[in-house]
Short mmCIF file of C-alpha atoms in Angstrom, two decimals:
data_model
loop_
_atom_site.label_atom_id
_atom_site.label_comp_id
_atom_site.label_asym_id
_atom_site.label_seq_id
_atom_site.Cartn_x
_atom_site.Cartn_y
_atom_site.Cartn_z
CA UNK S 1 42.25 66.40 -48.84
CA UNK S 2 44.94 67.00 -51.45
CA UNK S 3 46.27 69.98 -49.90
CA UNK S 4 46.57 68.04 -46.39
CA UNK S 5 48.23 65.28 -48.38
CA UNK S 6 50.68 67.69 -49.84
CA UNK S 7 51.06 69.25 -46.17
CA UNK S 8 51.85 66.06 -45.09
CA UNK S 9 54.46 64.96 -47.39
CA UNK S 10 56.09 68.42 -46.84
CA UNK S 11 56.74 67.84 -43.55
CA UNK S 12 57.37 64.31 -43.81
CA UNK S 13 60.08 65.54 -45.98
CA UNK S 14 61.44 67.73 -44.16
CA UNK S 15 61.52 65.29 -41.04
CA UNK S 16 63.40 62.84 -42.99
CA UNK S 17 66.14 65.60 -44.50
CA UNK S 18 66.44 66.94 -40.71
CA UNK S 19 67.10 63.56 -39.46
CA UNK S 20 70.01 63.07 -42.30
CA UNK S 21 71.62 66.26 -41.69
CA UNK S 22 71.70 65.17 -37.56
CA UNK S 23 72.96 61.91 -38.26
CA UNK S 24 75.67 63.76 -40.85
CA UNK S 25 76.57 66.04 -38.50
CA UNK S 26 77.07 63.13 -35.83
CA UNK S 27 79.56 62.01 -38.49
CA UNK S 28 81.60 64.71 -39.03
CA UNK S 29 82.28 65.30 -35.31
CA UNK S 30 82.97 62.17 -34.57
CA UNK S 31 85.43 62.60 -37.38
CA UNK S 32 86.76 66.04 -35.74
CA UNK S 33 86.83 63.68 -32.92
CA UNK S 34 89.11 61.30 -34.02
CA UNK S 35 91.81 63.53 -35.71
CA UNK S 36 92.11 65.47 -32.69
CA UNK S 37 92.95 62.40 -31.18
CA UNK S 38 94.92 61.09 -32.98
CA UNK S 39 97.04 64.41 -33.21
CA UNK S 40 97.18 64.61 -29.57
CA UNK S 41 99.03 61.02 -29.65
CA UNK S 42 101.32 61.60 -32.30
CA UNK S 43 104.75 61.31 -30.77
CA UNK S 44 103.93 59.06 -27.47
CA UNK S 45 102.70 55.75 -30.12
CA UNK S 46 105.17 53.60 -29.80
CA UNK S 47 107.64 53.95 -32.31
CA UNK S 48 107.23 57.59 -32.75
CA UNK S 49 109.64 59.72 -31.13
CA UNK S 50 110.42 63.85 -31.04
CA UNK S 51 113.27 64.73 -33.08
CA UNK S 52 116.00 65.80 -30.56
CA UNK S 53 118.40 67.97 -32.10
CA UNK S 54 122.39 67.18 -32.50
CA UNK S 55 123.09 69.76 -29.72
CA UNK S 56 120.68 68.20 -27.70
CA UNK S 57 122.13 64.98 -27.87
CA UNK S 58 125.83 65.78 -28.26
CA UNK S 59 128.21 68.21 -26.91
CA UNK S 60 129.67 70.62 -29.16
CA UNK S 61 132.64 69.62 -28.75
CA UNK S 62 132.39 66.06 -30.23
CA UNK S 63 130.48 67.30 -33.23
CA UNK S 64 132.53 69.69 -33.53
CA UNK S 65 135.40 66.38 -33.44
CA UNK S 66 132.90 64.24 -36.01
CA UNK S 67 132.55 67.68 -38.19
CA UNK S 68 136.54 67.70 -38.29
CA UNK S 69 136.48 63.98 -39.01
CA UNK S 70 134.73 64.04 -42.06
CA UNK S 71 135.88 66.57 -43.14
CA UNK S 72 139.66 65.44 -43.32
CA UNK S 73 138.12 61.79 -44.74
CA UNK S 74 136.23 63.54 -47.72
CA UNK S 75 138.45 66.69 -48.71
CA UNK S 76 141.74 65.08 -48.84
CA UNK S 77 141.07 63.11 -51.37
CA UNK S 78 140.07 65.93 -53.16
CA UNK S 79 142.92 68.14 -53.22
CA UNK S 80 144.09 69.41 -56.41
CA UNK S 81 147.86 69.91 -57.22
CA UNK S 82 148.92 73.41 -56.25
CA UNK S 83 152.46 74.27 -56.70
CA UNK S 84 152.97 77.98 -57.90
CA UNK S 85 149.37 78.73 -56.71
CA UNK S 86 148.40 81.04 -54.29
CA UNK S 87 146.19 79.27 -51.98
CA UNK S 88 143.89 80.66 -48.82
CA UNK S 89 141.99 78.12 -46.01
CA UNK S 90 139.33 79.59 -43.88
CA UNK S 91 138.35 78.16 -40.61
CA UNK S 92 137.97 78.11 -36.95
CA UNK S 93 141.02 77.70 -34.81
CA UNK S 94 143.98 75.66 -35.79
CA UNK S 95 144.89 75.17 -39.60
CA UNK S 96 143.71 72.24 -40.99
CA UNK S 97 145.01 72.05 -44.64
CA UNK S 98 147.42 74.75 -44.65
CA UNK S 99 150.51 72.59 -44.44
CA UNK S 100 149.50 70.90 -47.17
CA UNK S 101 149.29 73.42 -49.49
CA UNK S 102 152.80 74.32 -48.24
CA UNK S 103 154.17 70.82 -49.21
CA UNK S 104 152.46 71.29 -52.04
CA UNK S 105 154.80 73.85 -53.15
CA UNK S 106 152.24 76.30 -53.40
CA UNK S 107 153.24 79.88 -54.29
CA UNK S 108 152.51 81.40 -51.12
CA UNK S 109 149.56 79.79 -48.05
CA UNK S 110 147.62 82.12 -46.04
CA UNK S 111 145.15 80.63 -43.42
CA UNK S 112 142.46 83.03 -41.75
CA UNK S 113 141.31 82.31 -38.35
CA UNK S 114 137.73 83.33 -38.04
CA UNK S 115 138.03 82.58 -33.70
CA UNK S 116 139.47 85.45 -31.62
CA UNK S 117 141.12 82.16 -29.71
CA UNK S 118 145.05 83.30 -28.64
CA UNK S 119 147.86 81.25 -29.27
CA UNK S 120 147.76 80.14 -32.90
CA UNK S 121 151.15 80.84 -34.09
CA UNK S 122 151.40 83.63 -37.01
CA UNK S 123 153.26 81.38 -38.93
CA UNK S 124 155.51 81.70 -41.90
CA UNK S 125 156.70 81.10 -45.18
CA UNK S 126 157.22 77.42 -44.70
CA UNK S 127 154.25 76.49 -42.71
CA UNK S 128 151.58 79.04 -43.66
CA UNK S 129 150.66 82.94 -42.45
CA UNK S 130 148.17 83.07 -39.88
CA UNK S 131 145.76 86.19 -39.75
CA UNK S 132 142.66 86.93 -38.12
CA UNK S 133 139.64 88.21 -39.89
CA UNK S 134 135.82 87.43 -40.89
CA UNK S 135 134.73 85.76 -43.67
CA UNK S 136 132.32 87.92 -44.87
CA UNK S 137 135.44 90.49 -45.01
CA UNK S 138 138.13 89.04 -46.49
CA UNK S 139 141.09 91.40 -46.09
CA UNK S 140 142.94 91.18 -50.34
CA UNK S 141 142.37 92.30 -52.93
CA UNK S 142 140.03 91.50 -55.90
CA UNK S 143 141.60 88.13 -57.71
CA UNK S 144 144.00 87.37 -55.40
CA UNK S 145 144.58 83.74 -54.99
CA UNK S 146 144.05 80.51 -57.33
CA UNK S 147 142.49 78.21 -54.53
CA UNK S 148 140.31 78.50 -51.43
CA UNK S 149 139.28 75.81 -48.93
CA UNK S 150 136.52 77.52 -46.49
CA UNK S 151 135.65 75.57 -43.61
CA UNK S 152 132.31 77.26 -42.80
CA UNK S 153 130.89 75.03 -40.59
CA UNK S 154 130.89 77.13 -37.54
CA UNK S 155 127.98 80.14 -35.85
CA UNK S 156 131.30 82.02 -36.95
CA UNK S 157 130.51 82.12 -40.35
CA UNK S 158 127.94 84.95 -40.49
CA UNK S 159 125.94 85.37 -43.34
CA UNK S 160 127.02 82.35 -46.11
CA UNK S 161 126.08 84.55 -48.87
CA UNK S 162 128.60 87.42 -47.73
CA UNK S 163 130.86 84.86 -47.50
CA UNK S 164 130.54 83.67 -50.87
CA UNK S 165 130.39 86.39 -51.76
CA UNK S 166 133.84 87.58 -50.93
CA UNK S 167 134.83 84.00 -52.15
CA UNK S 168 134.36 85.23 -55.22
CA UNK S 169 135.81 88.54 -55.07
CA UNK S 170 139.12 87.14 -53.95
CA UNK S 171 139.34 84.10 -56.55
CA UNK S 172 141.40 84.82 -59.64
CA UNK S 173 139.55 83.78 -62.88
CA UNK S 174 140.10 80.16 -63.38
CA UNK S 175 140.41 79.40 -59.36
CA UNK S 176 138.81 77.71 -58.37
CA UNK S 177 138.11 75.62 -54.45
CA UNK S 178 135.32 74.18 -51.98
CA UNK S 179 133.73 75.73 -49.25
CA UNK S 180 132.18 73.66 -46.21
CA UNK S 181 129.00 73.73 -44.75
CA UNK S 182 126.64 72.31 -41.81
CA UNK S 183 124.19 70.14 -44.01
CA UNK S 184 120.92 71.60 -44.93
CA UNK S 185 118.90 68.78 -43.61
CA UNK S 186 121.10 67.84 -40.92
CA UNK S 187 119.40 67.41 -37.09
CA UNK S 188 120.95 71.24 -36.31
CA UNK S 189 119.13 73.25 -33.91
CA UNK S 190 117.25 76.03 -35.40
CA UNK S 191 116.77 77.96 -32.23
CA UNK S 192 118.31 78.25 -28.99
CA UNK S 193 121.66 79.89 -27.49
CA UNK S 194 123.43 76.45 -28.01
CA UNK S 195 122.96 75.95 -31.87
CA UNK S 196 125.81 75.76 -33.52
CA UNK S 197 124.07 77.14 -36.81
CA UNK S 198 124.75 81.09 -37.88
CA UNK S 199 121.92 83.00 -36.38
CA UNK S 200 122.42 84.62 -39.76
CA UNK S 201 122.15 81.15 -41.55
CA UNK S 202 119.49 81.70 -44.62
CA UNK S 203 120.08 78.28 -45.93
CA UNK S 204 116.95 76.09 -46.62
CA UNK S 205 117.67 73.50 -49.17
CA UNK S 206 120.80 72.46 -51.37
CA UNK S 207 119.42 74.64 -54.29
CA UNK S 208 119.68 77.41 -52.44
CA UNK S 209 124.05 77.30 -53.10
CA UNK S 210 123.90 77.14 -56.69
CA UNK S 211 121.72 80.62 -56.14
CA UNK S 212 124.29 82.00 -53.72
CA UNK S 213 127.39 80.96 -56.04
CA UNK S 214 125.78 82.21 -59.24
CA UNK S 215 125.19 85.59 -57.67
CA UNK S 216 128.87 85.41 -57.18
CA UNK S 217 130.33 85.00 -60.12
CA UNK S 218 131.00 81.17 -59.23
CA UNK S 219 129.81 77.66 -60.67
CA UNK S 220 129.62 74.23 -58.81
CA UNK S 221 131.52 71.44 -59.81
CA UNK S 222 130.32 68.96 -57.64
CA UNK S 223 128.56 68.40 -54.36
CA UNK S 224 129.47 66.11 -51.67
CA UNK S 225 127.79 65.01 -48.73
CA UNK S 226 128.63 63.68 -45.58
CA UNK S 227 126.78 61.13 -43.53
CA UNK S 228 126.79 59.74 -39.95
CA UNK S 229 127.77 56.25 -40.51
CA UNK S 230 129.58 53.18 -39.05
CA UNK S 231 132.78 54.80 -39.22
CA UNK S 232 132.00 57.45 -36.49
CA UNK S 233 130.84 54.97 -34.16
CA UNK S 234 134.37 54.41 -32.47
CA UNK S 235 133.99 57.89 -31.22
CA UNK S 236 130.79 56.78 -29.35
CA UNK S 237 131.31 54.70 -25.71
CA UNK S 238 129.20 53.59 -22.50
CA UNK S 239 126.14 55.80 -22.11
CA UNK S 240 126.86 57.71 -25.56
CA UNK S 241 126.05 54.69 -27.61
CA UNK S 242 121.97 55.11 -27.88
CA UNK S 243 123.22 58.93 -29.05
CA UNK S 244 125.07 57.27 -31.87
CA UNK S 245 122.18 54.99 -32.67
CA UNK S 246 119.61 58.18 -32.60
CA UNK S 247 121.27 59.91 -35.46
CA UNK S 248 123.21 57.64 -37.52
CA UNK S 249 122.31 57.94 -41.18
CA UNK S 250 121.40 61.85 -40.84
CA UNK S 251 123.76 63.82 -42.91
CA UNK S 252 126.12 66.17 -40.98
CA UNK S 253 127.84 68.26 -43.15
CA UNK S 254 128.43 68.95 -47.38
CA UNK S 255 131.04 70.19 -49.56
CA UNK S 256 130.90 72.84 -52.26
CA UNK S 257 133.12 72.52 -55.06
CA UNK S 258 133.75 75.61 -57.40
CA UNK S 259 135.33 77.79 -60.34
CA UNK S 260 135.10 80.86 -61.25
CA UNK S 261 135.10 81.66 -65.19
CA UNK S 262 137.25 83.31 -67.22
CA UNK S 263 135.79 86.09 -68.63
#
């Protein structure tokens, strides 16, 4: 009789701890359940939208016009007094700053065209030198000039940290100067044959220039950033408006500000 009782409760037992584990189980994949489903919804809940990219949105052209727009709004504020300096811009296609410098009375003004686009004029002592050239091969010699302005917000860039790189190389100590990029966190395509991003673009995160500049024998100053705000939506009409509305507040592009020590 004892044994059968112990039997008994064994198996009794071991009913009851089958029956939790079932009902546990039942749990958990109704739990599976759920998350799947509510993965599978993610983007078509109202309110929830895919991230469309600037290109995507906007032709390159206009950003290209809202990239030139802040830039002119934020930099010129910012430009240091140059006479007797030797002074270099860097861009794509026509000068931006380069007469500046000039009335500036800088020392001499080169600007270097990073486009193979024909017709820029070549330029002279009173309004600037035009050359042609890449920016991760800048064509002087070490410590050449006392201030650079690189506009580097173009897939003509190439690799940033070349670029800096030769930044560097170029800048006398003491120069100092800014250099322009697409914004980290900005809604840039990462893939495609219409991004407008450097396929050779390593940049993840804003800490990621103080590495690049400190590898090349340059220091930040400062950092500005540039959002999409109320003042670029006169450049938005008709049909273009919801654009506007889809990525104002997302930042478009930054600026670098540098020296380089005296050693």
């Amino acid at each position: 009789m004892y044994f059968r009782y112990i039997f008994n409760m064994s198996q009794n037992l071991e009913n009851f701890l089958r029956q939790i584990m079932t009902s546990f189980g039942g749990i958990v994949e109704r739990l599976i359940g759920s998350a799947h489903k509510a993965k599978m919804s993610v983007g078509t809940r109202s309110g929830i939208q895919p991230i469309i990219s600037l290109e995507g949105q906007i032709e390159q052209n206009k950003i290209q016009d809202m990239i030139s727009f802040a830039t002119e709004r934020i930099y010129l504020s910012t430009i240091p007094l140059l006479q007797d300096h030797a002074t270099l811009e860097i861009g794509e296609g026509e000068p931006l700053f380069t007469q500046r410098f000039v009335q500036q009375k800088a020392r001499s003004s080169v600007y270097m065209d990073l486009s193979n686009m024909a017709g820029i004029p070549q330029g002279d002592a009173t309004r600037g030198y035009v050359i042609k050239g890449s920016a991760g091969s800048l064509p002087f010699h070490n410590d050449f000039f006392d201030y650079i302005c690189a506009r580097l917000t173009t897939n003509l860039q190439g690799d940033i940290v070349k670029s800096v790189k030769e930044i560097g190389r170029v800048l006398i100590p003491g120069g100092q100067g800014v250099f322009i990029d697409f914004h980290p966190y900005g809604l840039y395509a990462k893939h495609g044959s219409d991004r407008m991003l450097s396929v050779e673009s390593t940049i993840r995160g804003i800490e990621d220039y103080y590495k690049i500049c400190r590898t090349s024998g340059l220091r930040i100053i400062s950092i500005k950033e540039a959002f999409i705000d109320e003042s670029f939506r006169p450049m938005f009409a008709g049909d273009a408006i919801q654009s506007y509305r889809n990525i104002k507040g997302s930042p478009l592009i930054l600026f670098v500000y540098f020296f380089k020590p005296k050693t």
